[in-house]
PDB file of C-alpha atoms and ligand atoms in Angstrom:
ATOM      1  CA  MET A   1       5.830  12.865 -16.946  1.00 72.00           C
ATOM      2  CA  ALA A   2       5.455  14.723 -13.715  1.00 93.00           C
ATOM      3  CA  ILE A   3       6.619  14.414 -10.135  1.00 97.00           C
ATOM      4  CA  GLU A   4       3.814  12.806  -8.170  1.00 98.00           C
ATOM      5  CA  ARG A   5       3.112  11.513  -4.722  1.00 98.00           C
ATOM      6  CA  THR A   6       1.385   8.257  -4.007  1.00 98.00           C
ATOM      7  CA  PHE A   7       0.319   6.309  -0.926  1.00 98.00           C
ATOM      8  CA  SER A   8       1.674   2.907  -0.020  1.00 99.00           C
ATOM      9  CA  ILE A   9       1.043   0.372   2.754  1.00 99.00           C
ATOM     10  CA  ILE A  10       3.455  -2.431   3.599  1.00 99.00           C
ATOM     11  CA  LYS A  11       0.719  -4.951   4.710  1.00 99.00           C
ATOM     12  CA  PRO A  12       0.789  -7.099   7.852  1.00 99.00           C
ATOM     13  CA  ASP A  13       2.032 -10.215   5.954  1.00 99.00           C
ATOM     14  CA  ALA A  14       5.112  -8.466   4.625  1.00 99.00           C
ATOM     15  CA  VAL A  15       5.863  -6.861   7.977  1.00 99.00           C
ATOM     16  CA  ALA A  16       5.468 -10.274   9.761  1.00 98.00           C
ATOM     17  CA  ARG A  17       7.934 -11.916   7.301  1.00 98.00           C
ATOM     18  CA  ASN A  18      10.588  -9.238   8.001  1.00 98.00           C
ATOM     19  CA  ALA A  19      10.289  -7.776   4.555  1.00 98.00           C
ATOM     20  CA  ILE A  20       9.969  -4.030   5.271  1.00 99.00           C
ATOM     21  CA  GLY A  21      13.523  -3.458   4.059  1.00 98.00           C
ATOM     22  CA  GLY A  22      13.031  -5.707   1.051  1.00 98.00           C
ATOM     23  CA  VAL A  23       9.938  -3.815  -0.043  1.00 99.00           C
ATOM     24  CA  VAL A  24      11.458  -0.375   0.485  1.00 99.00           C
ATOM     25  CA  ALA A  25      14.605  -1.425  -1.349  1.00 98.00           C
ATOM     26  CA  ARG A  26      12.552  -2.291  -4.421  1.00 98.00           C
ATOM     27  CA  LEU A  27      10.575   0.869  -4.283  1.00 98.00           C
ATOM     28  CA  GLU A  28      13.820   2.928  -4.032  1.00 98.00           C
ATOM     29  CA  GLU A  29      15.565   0.951  -6.785  1.00 98.00           C
ATOM     30  CA  GLY A  30      12.445   1.611  -8.916  1.00 98.00           C
ATOM     31  CA  GLY A  31      13.002   5.350  -8.661  1.00 98.00           C
ATOM     32  CA  LEU A  32      10.670   6.208  -5.760  1.00 98.00           C
ATOM     33  CA  ARG A  33      11.619   8.107  -2.600  1.00 98.00           C
ATOM     34  CA  VAL A  34       9.970   7.636   0.762  1.00 98.00           C
ATOM     35  CA  VAL A  35       8.943  11.120   1.903  1.00 97.00           C
ATOM     36  CA  ALA A  36       6.868  10.084   4.934  1.00 98.00           C
ATOM     37  CA  SER A  37       6.678   6.789   6.810  1.00 98.00           C
ATOM     38  CA  ARG A  38       5.128   5.473  10.005  1.00 98.00           C
ATOM     39  CA  MET A  39       4.418   2.067  11.539  1.00 98.00           C
ATOM     40  CA  VAL A  40       0.830   1.686  12.780  1.00 98.00           C
ATOM     41  CA  ARG A  41      -1.614  -0.991  13.879  1.00 98.00           C
ATOM     42  CA  LEU A  42      -4.836  -0.248  12.044  1.00 98.00           C
ATOM     43  CA  THR A  43      -8.096  -0.302  14.031  1.00 98.00           C
ATOM     44  CA  GLU A  44     -11.020  -2.174  12.572  1.00 98.00           C
ATOM     45  CA  ALA A  45     -12.757   1.175  11.963  1.00 98.00           C
ATOM     46  CA  GLN A  46      -9.675   2.478  10.127  1.00 98.00           C
ATOM     47  CA  ALA A  47      -9.432  -0.612   7.891  1.00 98.00           C
ATOM     48  CA  ARG A  48     -13.165  -0.527   7.141  1.00 98.00           C
ATOM     49  CA  ALA A  49     -13.027   3.191   6.236  1.00 98.00           C
ATOM     50  CA  PHE A  50      -9.796   2.839   4.181  1.00 98.00           C
ATOM     51  CA  TYR A  51     -11.221   0.022   2.118  1.00 98.00           C
ATOM     52  CA  ALA A  52     -14.844   1.334   2.060  1.00 98.00           C
ATOM     53  CA  VAL A  53     -14.778   1.294  -1.771  1.00 97.00           C
ATOM     54  CA  HIS A  54     -14.786  -2.535  -1.507  1.00 98.00           C
ATOM     55  CA  LYS A  55     -17.539  -2.768   1.147  1.00 98.00           C
ATOM     56  CA  GLU A  56     -19.917  -4.677  -1.144  1.00 98.00           C
ATOM     57  CA  ARG A  57     -17.274  -7.203  -2.252  1.00 98.00           C
ATOM     58  CA  PRO A  58     -17.349 -10.730  -0.823  1.00 98.00           C
ATOM     59  CA  PHE A  59     -13.737 -10.379   0.383  1.00 98.00           C
ATOM     60  CA  TYR A  60     -14.292  -7.177   2.368  1.00 98.00           C
ATOM     61  CA  ASN A  61     -14.620  -8.629   5.862  1.00 98.00           C
ATOM     62  CA  ASP A  62     -11.676 -11.009   5.416  1.00 98.00           C
ATOM     63  CA  LEU A  63      -9.632  -8.040   4.034  1.00 98.00           C
ATOM     64  CA  VAL A  64     -10.385  -5.987   7.180  1.00 98.00           C
ATOM     65  CA  THR A  65      -9.417  -8.853   9.426  1.00 98.00           C
ATOM     66  CA  PHE A  66      -6.115  -9.325   7.511  1.00 99.00           C
ATOM     67  CA  MET A  67      -5.244  -5.608   7.527  1.00 99.00           C
ATOM     68  CA  THR A  68      -5.729  -5.464  11.327  1.00 99.00           C
ATOM     69  CA  GLU A  69      -3.907  -8.702  12.212  1.00 98.00           C
ATOM     70  CA  GLY A  70      -0.558  -6.946  12.835  1.00 98.00           C
ATOM     71  CA  PRO A  71       1.330  -3.723  12.276  1.00 98.00           C
ATOM     72  CA  VAL A  72       1.679  -2.113   8.878  1.00 99.00           C
ATOM     73  CA  VAL A  73       3.912   0.625   7.482  1.00 99.00           C
ATOM     74  CA  VAL A  74       2.075   3.540   5.900  1.00 98.00           C
ATOM     75  CA  GLN A  75       4.213   5.712   3.620  1.00 98.00           C
ATOM     76  CA  VAL A  76       4.131   8.461   1.062  1.00 98.00           C
ATOM     77  CA  LEU A  77       6.246   7.887  -2.019  1.00 98.00           C
ATOM     78  CA  GLU A  78       7.448  10.527  -4.452  1.00 98.00           C
ATOM     79  CA  GLY A  79       8.872  10.380  -7.927  1.00 98.00           C
ATOM     80  CA  GLU A  80       8.273  10.614 -11.704  1.00 98.00           C
ATOM     81  CA  ASP A  81       4.785   9.164 -12.372  1.00 98.00           C
ATOM     82  CA  ALA A  82       4.871   7.757  -8.864  1.00 98.00           C
ATOM     83  CA  ILE A  83       1.307   6.403  -8.954  1.00 98.00           C
ATOM     84  CA  LEU A  84       1.755   4.205 -12.068  1.00 98.00           C
ATOM     85  CA  ARG A  85       5.401   3.464 -11.257  1.00 98.00           C
ATOM     86  CA  ASN A  86       4.510   2.167  -7.809  1.00 99.00           C
ATOM     87  CA  ARG A  87       1.769  -0.089  -9.254  1.00 98.00           C
ATOM     88  CA  GLN A  88       4.325  -1.498 -11.734  1.00 98.00           C
ATOM     89  CA  ILE A  89       6.884  -2.208  -9.006  1.00 99.00           C
ATOM     90  CA  MET A  90       4.153  -3.830  -6.905  1.00 99.00           C
ATOM     91  CA  GLY A  91       2.887  -6.120  -9.621  1.00 98.00           C
ATOM     92  CA  ALA A  92      -0.548  -7.616 -10.169  1.00 98.00           C
ATOM     93  CA  THR A  93      -3.067  -7.927  -7.311  1.00 98.00           C
ATOM     94  CA  ASN A  94      -2.727 -11.765  -7.447  1.00 98.00           C
ATOM     95  CA  PRO A  95       0.942 -12.652  -6.747  1.00 98.00           C
ATOM     96  CA  GLU A  96       0.602 -15.739  -8.896  1.00 98.00           C
ATOM     97  CA  LYS A  97      -0.098 -13.490 -11.867  1.00 98.00           C
ATOM     98  CA  ALA A  98       2.505 -10.825 -10.946  1.00 98.00           C
ATOM     99  CA  ASP A  99       5.605 -10.423 -13.138  1.00 98.00           C
ATOM    100  CA  ALA A 100       8.918 -11.777 -11.921  1.00 98.00           C
ATOM    101  CA  GLY A 101      10.817  -9.365  -9.669  1.00 98.00           C
ATOM    102  CA  THR A 102       7.754  -7.419  -8.570  1.00 98.00           C
ATOM    103  CA  ILE A 103       7.096  -6.935  -4.789  1.00 99.00           C
ATOM    104  CA  ARG A 104       3.963  -9.068  -4.852  1.00 98.00           C
ATOM    105  CA  LYS A 105       5.719 -11.876  -6.717  1.00 98.00           C
ATOM    106  CA  LEU A 106       8.616 -11.765  -4.297  1.00 98.00           C
ATOM    107  CA  PHE A 107       6.721 -11.267  -1.007  1.00 98.00           C
ATOM    108  CA  GLY A 108       3.024 -11.962  -1.601  1.00 98.00           C
ATOM    109  CA  THR A 109       1.244 -15.215  -0.627  1.00 98.00           C
ATOM    110  CA  ASN A 110      -2.121 -15.037  -2.364  1.00 98.00           C
ATOM    111  CA  ILE A 111      -4.658 -12.562  -3.789  1.00 98.00           C
ATOM    112  CA  GLU A 112      -5.486 -11.322  -0.270  1.00 98.00           C
ATOM    113  CA  ARG A 113      -2.120 -11.535   1.418  1.00 98.00           C
ATOM    114  CA  ASN A 114      -0.253  -9.614  -1.298  1.00 99.00           C
ATOM    115  CA  ALA A 115       2.341  -7.597   0.666  1.00 99.00           C
ATOM    116  CA  VAL A 116       1.536  -4.036  -0.400  1.00 99.00           C
ATOM    117  CA  HIS A 117      -1.150  -1.518  -1.210  1.00 99.00           C
ATOM    118  CA  GLY A 118      -0.713   1.288  -3.656  1.00 99.00           C
ATOM    119  CA  SER A 119      -2.996   4.137  -4.783  1.00 98.00           C
ATOM    120  CA  ASP A 120      -4.500   3.625  -8.225  1.00 98.00           C
ATOM    121  CA  ALA A 121      -5.121   7.267  -9.389  1.00 98.00           C
ATOM    122  CA  PRO A 122      -4.323  10.865  -8.491  1.00 98.00           C
ATOM    123  CA  GLU A 123      -7.633  11.300  -6.612  1.00 98.00           C
ATOM    124  CA  THR A 124      -7.258   8.203  -4.503  1.00 98.00           C
ATOM    125  CA  ALA A 125      -3.576   8.990  -3.837  1.00 98.00           C
ATOM    126  CA  ALA A 126      -4.546  12.373  -2.398  1.00 98.00           C
ATOM    127  CA  GLN A 127      -7.420  10.896  -0.308  1.00 98.00           C
ATOM    128  CA  GLU A 128      -5.256   8.068   0.990  1.00 98.00           C
ATOM    129  CA  ILE A 129      -2.280  10.326   1.876  1.00 98.00           C
ATOM    130  CA  ALA A 130      -4.683  12.612   3.779  1.00 98.00           C
ATOM    131  CA  PHE A 131      -6.204   9.623   5.595  1.00 98.00           C
ATOM    132  CA  PHE A 132      -2.902   8.991   7.385  1.00 98.00           C
ATOM    133  CA  PHE A 133      -0.768  12.187   7.098  1.00 98.00           C
ATOM    134  CA  SER A 134      -1.720  15.780   7.920  1.00 97.00           C
ATOM    135  CA  GLY A 135      -0.631  18.619   5.635  1.00 95.00           C
ATOM    136  CA  ALA A 136       1.353  20.072   8.544  1.00 95.00           C
ATOM    137  CA  GLU A 137       3.175  16.779   9.009  1.00 95.00           C
ATOM    138  CA  LEU A 138       3.988  16.490   5.378  1.00 96.00           C
ATOM    139  CA  ALA A 139       5.195  20.142   5.283  1.00 94.00           C
ATOM    140  CA  THR A 140       7.547  19.395   8.230  1.00 94.00           C
ATOM    141  CA  LEU A 141       9.031  16.429   6.373  1.00 91.00           C
ATOM    142  CA  ALA A 142       9.392  18.201   2.989  1.00 75.00           C
ATOM    143  CA  ARG A 143      12.944  18.814   1.896  1.00 67.00           C
TER     144      ARG A 143
HETATM  145  P1  ADP B 201      -5.149  -3.688  -5.551  1.00 72.35           P
HETATM  146  O1  ADP B 201      -4.629  -3.762  -4.105  1.00 72.35           O
HETATM  147  O2  ADP B 201      -4.229  -4.342  -6.520  1.00 72.35           O
HETATM  148  O3  ADP B 201      -5.536  -2.259  -5.989  1.00 72.35           O
HETATM  149  P2  ADP B 201      -8.035  -4.203  -5.247  1.00 72.35           P
HETATM  150  O4  ADP B 201      -8.155  -2.716  -5.012  1.00 72.35           O
HETATM  151  O5  ADP B 201      -8.850  -4.810  -6.216  1.00 72.35           O
HETATM  152  O6  ADP B 201      -6.489  -4.545  -5.596  1.00 72.35           O
HETATM  153  O7  ADP B 201      -8.272  -4.948  -3.851  1.00 72.35           O
HETATM  154  C1  ADP B 201      -7.831  -4.431  -2.672  1.00 72.35           C
HETATM  155  C2  ADP B 201      -7.216  -5.529  -1.847  1.00 72.35           C
HETATM  156  O8  ADP B 201      -8.209  -6.479  -1.522  1.00 72.35           O
HETATM  157  C3  ADP B 201      -6.182  -6.387  -2.557  1.00 72.35           C
HETATM  158  O9  ADP B 201      -4.875  -5.816  -2.531  1.00 72.35           O
HETATM  159  C4  ADP B 201      -6.230  -7.713  -1.777  1.00 72.35           C
HETATM  160  O10 ADP B 201      -5.529  -7.574  -0.500  1.00 72.35           O
HETATM  161  C5  ADP B 201      -7.725  -7.800  -1.510  1.00 72.35           C
HETATM  162  N1  ADP B 201      -8.393  -8.563  -2.563  1.00 72.35           N
HETATM  163  C6  ADP B 201      -8.675  -8.161  -3.843  1.00 72.35           C
HETATM  164  N2  ADP B 201      -9.326  -9.120  -4.500  1.00 72.35           N
HETATM  165  C7  ADP B 201      -9.493 -10.145  -3.661  1.00 72.35           C
HETATM  166  C8  ADP B 201     -10.104 -11.436  -3.801  1.00 72.35           C
HETATM  167  N3  ADP B 201     -10.660 -11.829  -4.951  1.00 72.35           N
HETATM  168  N4  ADP B 201     -10.076 -12.256  -2.699  1.00 72.35           N
HETATM  169  C9  ADP B 201      -9.517 -11.843  -1.518  1.00 72.35           C
HETATM  170  N5  ADP B 201      -8.922 -10.635  -1.373  1.00 72.35           N
HETATM  171  C10 ADP B 201      -8.871  -9.786  -2.410  1.00 72.35           C
HETATM  172 MG1   MG B 202      -7.024  -1.024  -5.325  1.00 72.35          MG
END
């Protein structure tokens, strides 16, 4: 067990349904701390770059459209095993298959409109944090 940081997005569907607080409450109750947070409207170029790993997948264009349809909240979460813990609190990609009480079960609609993003490994967490937050910004926010 180690203190880690991970990257999280509250997606446009969850922001639109007034669930920012509901999502953050579950992250906090699950042992994670928000150490940086900002509301942004992703540009198409940002969404394409952020999800470039999926560019060959059939859902890529629809995913980019979805992620740019409204504002999102980008945030850095910290805690014990934050990367895996966040994925557990989020639940399965498909909300229909997500465990009861998970964010995606509570606030997701379908496999695309699934309320939250969370990094899946230490390397992607570092890349995704750096995509949205500068080192100087994070240093300013550090306790
Ligand atoms: P996760 O977000 O759980 O890590 P993936 O990395 O596989 O899932 O996919 C990234 C995002 O792409 C998902 O969160 C979801 O919004 C969307 N997505 C994944 N699979 C599908 C699919 N089969 N159809 C439509 N959208 C999908
Ligand atoms: Mg993923």
